[in-house]
GROMACS .gro file of C-alpha atoms in nm:
model
  230
    1MET     CA    1  -8.383   0.022 -17.738
    2THR     CA    2  -8.497  -0.078 -17.410
    3ILE     CA    3  -8.941  -0.219 -16.463
    4ALA     CA    4  -9.001  -0.537 -16.272
    5ALA     CA    5  -9.319  -0.636 -16.337
    6ALA     CA    6  -9.530  -0.318 -16.347
    7SER     CA    7  -9.246  -0.143 -16.570
    8THR     CA    8  -9.206  -0.447 -16.829
    9LYS     CA    9  -9.481  -0.268 -17.079
   10GLY     CA   10  -9.316   0.034 -17.056
   11PHE     CA   11  -8.987  -0.088 -17.179
   12ALA     CA   12  -9.108  -0.314 -17.463
   13ARG     CA   13  -9.255   0.036 -17.565
   14TRP     CA   14  -8.921   0.186 -17.540
   15SER     CA   15  -8.820  -0.110 -17.726
   16ALA     CA   16  -9.077  -0.007 -18.027
   17LEU     CA   17  -8.973   0.335 -18.026
   18CYS     CA   18  -8.607   0.221 -18.008
   19LEU     CA   19  -8.656  -0.003 -18.345
   20GLY     CA   20  -8.578  -0.258 -18.217
   21LEU     CA   21  -8.223  -0.175 -18.117
   22THR     CA   22  -8.258  -0.289 -17.719
   23LEU     CA   23  -8.026  -0.066 -17.475
   24ALA     CA   24  -8.104  -0.309 -17.240
   25ALA     CA   25  -8.260  -0.605 -17.144
   26CYS     CA   26  -8.643  -0.658 -16.993
   27ALA     CA   27  -8.628  -0.916 -16.728
   28SER     CA   28  -8.754  -0.977 -16.345
   29GLY     CA   29  -8.554  -1.006 -16.083
   30PRO     CA   30  -8.343  -0.756 -15.952
   31PRO     CA   31  -8.432  -0.414 -15.932
   32THR     CA   32  -8.382  -0.245 -16.242
   33PRO     CA   33  -8.090   0.025 -16.203
   34GLU     CA   34  -8.151   0.406 -16.174
   35TRP     CA   35  -7.947   0.459 -16.477
   36GLN     CA   36  -8.174   0.254 -16.714
   37MET     CA   37  -8.510   0.408 -16.605
   38ASN     CA   38  -8.361   0.723 -16.623
   39ALA     CA   39  -8.219   0.652 -16.989
   40HIS     CA   40  -8.584   0.515 -17.097
   41GLY     CA   41  -8.736   0.815 -16.950
   42ALA     CA   42  -8.532   1.094 -17.078
   43SER     CA   43  -8.527   0.910 -17.446
   44GLN     CA   44  -8.846   0.878 -17.478
   45LYS     CA   45  -8.975   1.243 -17.390
   46ALA     CA   46  -8.667   1.356 -17.566
   47GLN     CA   47  -8.821   1.134 -17.927
   48ASP     CA   48  -9.185   1.219 -17.815
   49ALA     CA   49  -9.079   1.641 -17.822
   50TYR     CA   50  -8.913   1.610 -18.132
   51LEU     CA   51  -9.190   1.452 -18.337
   52ALA     CA   52  -9.375   1.713 -18.139
   53GLY     CA   53  -9.187   1.984 -18.279
   54ASN     CA   54  -9.040   2.125 -17.917
   55THR     CA   55  -8.664   2.179 -17.993
   56ARG     CA   56  -8.596   2.313 -17.636
   57VAL     CA   57  -8.736   2.005 -17.387
   58GLU     CA   58  -8.570   1.739 -17.696
   59GLN     CA   59  -8.261   1.862 -17.651
   60GLN     CA   60  -8.292   1.876 -17.229
   61GLU     CA   61  -8.402   1.556 -17.242
   62TRP     CA   62  -8.110   1.329 -17.488
   63ASP     CA   63  -7.874   1.560 -17.261
   64ARG     CA   64  -8.052   1.321 -16.956
   65ALA     CA   65  -8.027   1.017 -17.174
   66ARG     CA   66  -7.706   1.043 -17.275
   67GLU     CA   67  -7.565   1.142 -16.905
   68ALA     CA   68  -7.750   0.845 -16.770
   69LEU     CA   69  -7.557   0.603 -16.981
   70ALA     CA   70  -7.232   0.760 -17.008
   71ARG     CA   71  -7.214   0.598 -16.630
   72THR     CA   72  -7.218   0.265 -16.766
   73GLY     CA   73  -6.926   0.334 -16.994
   74ARG     CA   74  -7.110   0.153 -17.265
   75LEU     CA   75  -7.008   0.306 -17.596
   76ASP     CA   76  -7.254   0.081 -17.769
   77LEU     CA   77  -7.552   0.173 -17.577
   78LEU     CA   78  -7.444   0.536 -17.619
   79ALA     CA   79  -7.409   0.479 -18.001
   80ARG     CA   80  -7.773   0.313 -18.000
   81LEU     CA   81  -7.896   0.616 -17.840
   82GLU     CA   82  -7.784   0.839 -18.099
   83LEU     CA   83  -7.947   0.588 -18.371
   84LEU     CA   84  -8.306   0.653 -18.197
   85ARG     CA   85  -8.258   1.063 -18.199
   86CYS     CA   86  -8.122   0.989 -18.591
   87ALA     CA   87  -8.415   0.772 -18.673
   88GLY     CA   88  -8.651   1.028 -18.550
   89ARG     CA   89  -8.479   1.260 -18.799
   90VAL     CA   90  -8.524   1.015 -19.095
   91ALA     CA   91  -8.901   0.973 -18.997
   92SER     CA   92  -8.945   1.370 -19.015
   93LEU     CA   93  -8.736   1.389 -19.384
   94VAL     CA   94  -8.424   1.534 -19.206
   95PHE     CA   95  -8.166   1.359 -19.384
   96GLU     CA   96  -7.833   1.462 -19.201
   97PRO     CA   97  -7.557   1.294 -19.128
   98CYS     CA   98  -7.579   1.109 -18.807
   99ALA     CA   99  -7.291   1.239 -18.616
  100GLY     CA  100  -7.350   1.172 -18.263
  101PHE     CA  101  -7.350   0.782 -18.397
  102GLU     CA  102  -7.059   0.821 -18.637
  103ALA     CA  103  -6.840   0.971 -18.326
  104LEU     CA  104  -6.879   0.607 -18.181
  105ARG     CA  105  -6.933   0.399 -18.474
  106GLN     CA  106  -6.559   0.164 -18.421
  107ASP     CA  107  -6.700   0.072 -18.082
  108ALA     CA  108  -7.085  -0.003 -18.223
  109PRO     CA  109  -7.185  -0.363 -18.255
  110ALA     CA  110  -7.228  -0.456 -18.610
  111ALA     CA  111  -7.620  -0.454 -18.624
  112GLU     CA  112  -7.602  -0.053 -18.491
  113LYS     CA  113  -7.389  -0.025 -18.831
  114ALA     CA  114  -7.572  -0.160 -19.052
  115TYR     CA  115  -7.865   0.006 -18.918
  116ALA     CA  116  -7.693   0.371 -18.943
  117ASP     CA  117  -7.592   0.266 -19.328
  118TYR     CA  118  -7.962   0.222 -19.361
  119LEU     CA  119  -8.081   0.521 -19.235
  120ALA     CA  120  -7.808   0.679 -19.441
  121GLY     CA  121  -7.967   0.562 -19.733
  122GLN     CA  122  -7.652   0.290 -19.744
  123LEU     CA  123  -7.679  -0.013 -19.646
  124ALA     CA  124  -7.505  -0.311 -19.811
  125LEU     CA  125  -7.679  -0.601 -19.921
  126GLN     CA  126  -7.484  -0.835 -19.689
  127ASP     CA  127  -7.591  -0.630 -19.414
  128MET     CA  128  -7.950  -0.680 -19.499
  129ALA     CA  129  -8.027  -0.942 -19.259
  130LEU     CA  130  -7.877  -0.728 -18.923
  131LEU     CA  131  -8.162  -0.491 -18.955
  132PRO     CA  132  -8.464  -0.517 -18.746
  133THR     CA  133  -8.737  -0.706 -18.847
  134ALA     CA  134  -8.996  -0.437 -18.957
  135GLN     CA  135  -8.683  -0.228 -19.154
  136ARG     CA  136  -8.562  -0.549 -19.328
  137ASN     CA  137  -8.871  -0.642 -19.465
  138ALA     CA  138  -8.914  -0.290 -19.590
  139ALA     CA  139  -8.553  -0.295 -19.760
  140GLN     CA  140  -8.610  -0.614 -19.925
  141ALA     CA  141  -8.914  -0.487 -20.066
  142ALA     CA  142  -8.749  -0.179 -20.234
  143GLN     CA  143  -8.463  -0.385 -20.369
  144THR     CA  144  -8.749  -0.590 -20.555
  145ASP     CA  145  -8.871  -0.247 -20.667
  146ALA     CA  146  -9.212  -0.393 -20.502
  147VAL     CA  147  -9.450  -0.197 -20.304
  148ALA     CA  148  -9.262  -0.146 -19.950
  149PRO     CA  149  -9.527  -0.346 -19.664
  150LEU     CA  150  -9.547  -0.017 -19.444
  151SER     CA  151  -9.883  -0.105 -19.345
  152GLY     CA  152  -9.736  -0.454 -19.222
  153ILE     CA  153  -9.538  -0.208 -19.011
  154GLU     CA  154  -9.718  -0.213 -18.637
  155ASP     CA  155  -9.495   0.050 -18.479
  156PRO     CA  156  -9.597   0.420 -18.597
  157LEU     CA  157  -9.235   0.571 -18.579
  158SER     CA  158  -9.051   0.239 -18.732
  159ARG     CA  159  -9.311   0.301 -19.047
  160LEU     CA  160  -9.234   0.654 -19.052
  161VAL     CA  161  -8.818   0.565 -19.092
  162ALA     CA  162  -8.902   0.330 -19.316
  163ALA     CA  163  -9.058   0.546 -19.522
  164GLY     CA  164  -8.823   0.806 -19.503
  165VAL     CA  165  -8.573   0.585 -19.608
  166LEU     CA  166  -8.752   0.487 -19.921
  167LEU     CA  167  -8.826   0.868 -19.978
  168LYS     CA  168  -8.406   0.892 -19.953
  169THR     CA  169  -8.357   0.646 -20.184
  170GLY     CA  170  -8.615   0.708 -20.434
  171ARG     CA  171  -8.830   0.465 -20.377
  172ALA     CA  172  -9.124   0.621 -20.212
  173ILE     CA  173  -9.453   0.616 -20.458
  174PRO     CA  174  -9.738   0.790 -20.357
  175ALA     CA  175  -9.896   0.569 -20.147
  176THR     CA  176  -9.582   0.549 -19.956
  177VAL     CA  177  -9.589   0.886 -19.872
  178SER     CA  178  -9.989   0.918 -19.826
  179MET     CA  179  -9.906   0.631 -19.538
  180ALA     CA  180  -9.709   0.870 -19.424
  181VAL     CA  181  -9.929   1.126 -19.388
  182GLU     CA  182 -10.188   0.928 -19.197
  183THR     CA  183  -9.914   0.790 -18.925
  184ALA     CA  184  -9.805   1.113 -18.841
  185SER     CA  185 -10.147   1.277 -18.854
  186ALA     CA  186 -10.296   0.956 -18.626
  187GLN     CA  187 -10.012   1.033 -18.409
  188GLY     CA  188 -10.046   1.378 -18.366
  189TRP     CA  189  -9.613   1.431 -18.436
  190ARG     CA  190  -9.672   1.815 -18.557
  191ARG     CA  191  -9.317   1.767 -18.741
  192PRO     CA  192  -9.295   1.502 -18.931
  193LEU     CA  193  -9.693   1.553 -19.083
  194LEU     CA  194  -9.562   1.902 -19.214
  195ALA     CA  195  -9.244   1.681 -19.397
  196TRP     CA  196  -9.491   1.477 -19.553
  197LEU     CA  197  -9.737   1.728 -19.623
  198GLY     CA  198  -9.461   1.898 -19.793
  199VAL     CA  199  -9.387   1.630 -19.996
  200GLN     CA  200  -9.729   1.551 -20.083
  201ALA     CA  201  -9.806   1.925 -20.203
  202GLN     CA  202  -9.454   1.952 -20.398
  203ARG     CA  203  -9.607   1.655 -20.598
  204ALA     CA  204  -9.936   1.794 -20.667
  205LEU     CA  205  -9.782   2.068 -20.805
  206ALA     CA  206  -9.543   1.904 -21.033
  207ALA     CA  207  -9.829   1.686 -21.162
  208GLY     CA  208  -9.998   1.980 -21.241
  209ASP     CA  209 -10.296   1.910 -20.971
  210THR     CA  210 -10.334   2.306 -20.794
  211GLN     CA  211 -10.666   2.212 -20.627
  212ALA     CA  212 -10.501   1.904 -20.458
  213ALA     CA  213 -10.143   2.142 -20.382
  214ALA     CA  214 -10.396   2.418 -20.252
  215SER     CA  215 -10.600   2.197 -20.031
  216LEU     CA  216 -10.262   2.058 -19.873
  217GLN     CA  217 -10.119   2.402 -19.826
  218ARG     CA  218 -10.449   2.513 -19.643
  219ARG     CA  219 -10.350   2.195 -19.429
  220ILE     CA  220 -10.075   2.280 -19.347
  221ALA     CA  221 -10.124   2.670 -19.248
  222ILE     CA  222 -10.363   2.444 -19.001
  223VAL     CA  223 -10.022   2.267 -18.849
  224GLU     CA  224  -9.828   2.529 -18.830
  225ARG     CA  225 -10.087   2.765 -18.713
  226GLY     CA  226 -10.164   2.531 -18.402
  227GLY     CA  227 -10.528   2.552 -18.494
  228LYS     CA  228 -10.486   2.962 -18.458
  229PRO     CA  229 -10.711   3.144 -18.673
  230ASP     CA  230 -10.524   3.397 -18.923
   0.00000   0.00000   0.00000
């Protein structure tokens, strides 16, 4: 998903956040339409709020983004916005149907349908080529039981999405979980960090490593309290 010269960088960042699914082309020339700027700003704020665990702001900003895109009558753009929202949830290990996208699926382009299937862990092999590069590489590696090249995914959100899909499909190895924890921690993304730390703690307990599990629970408690003392 994706103002003139000075704003091109901002739209490029939005494109990265939207995992390669561009809402609109970045181009110099005519002034950028107001709806596009509004959709860009609102969707970015919504995703940031979600990852930080601020549900109230998140909902308000998603509503603003949808309203801006609805002014165009472009169902394909609305479908991509819903995919962005659902991608943040997969990154945070919230595995639920992407209902907003499914309501628009019949009017969505093939690439968006493939991405939705990927997020659901149900991607058909013949549709793998339709995925954004980062996710396609991770999906291909997973098919051969190789370690998905998460370290090669530059965008942090894309990396967490790939890790989330690997966990959902039962292909996440310890290194996958560790990298997801490191990524969420480096970005200060409270919601996915808590989710991935929880996975690490559960696996440590399952392996009988009570010392590691206790250490992870202390780390979880710090994140939950927001640094406040007991």
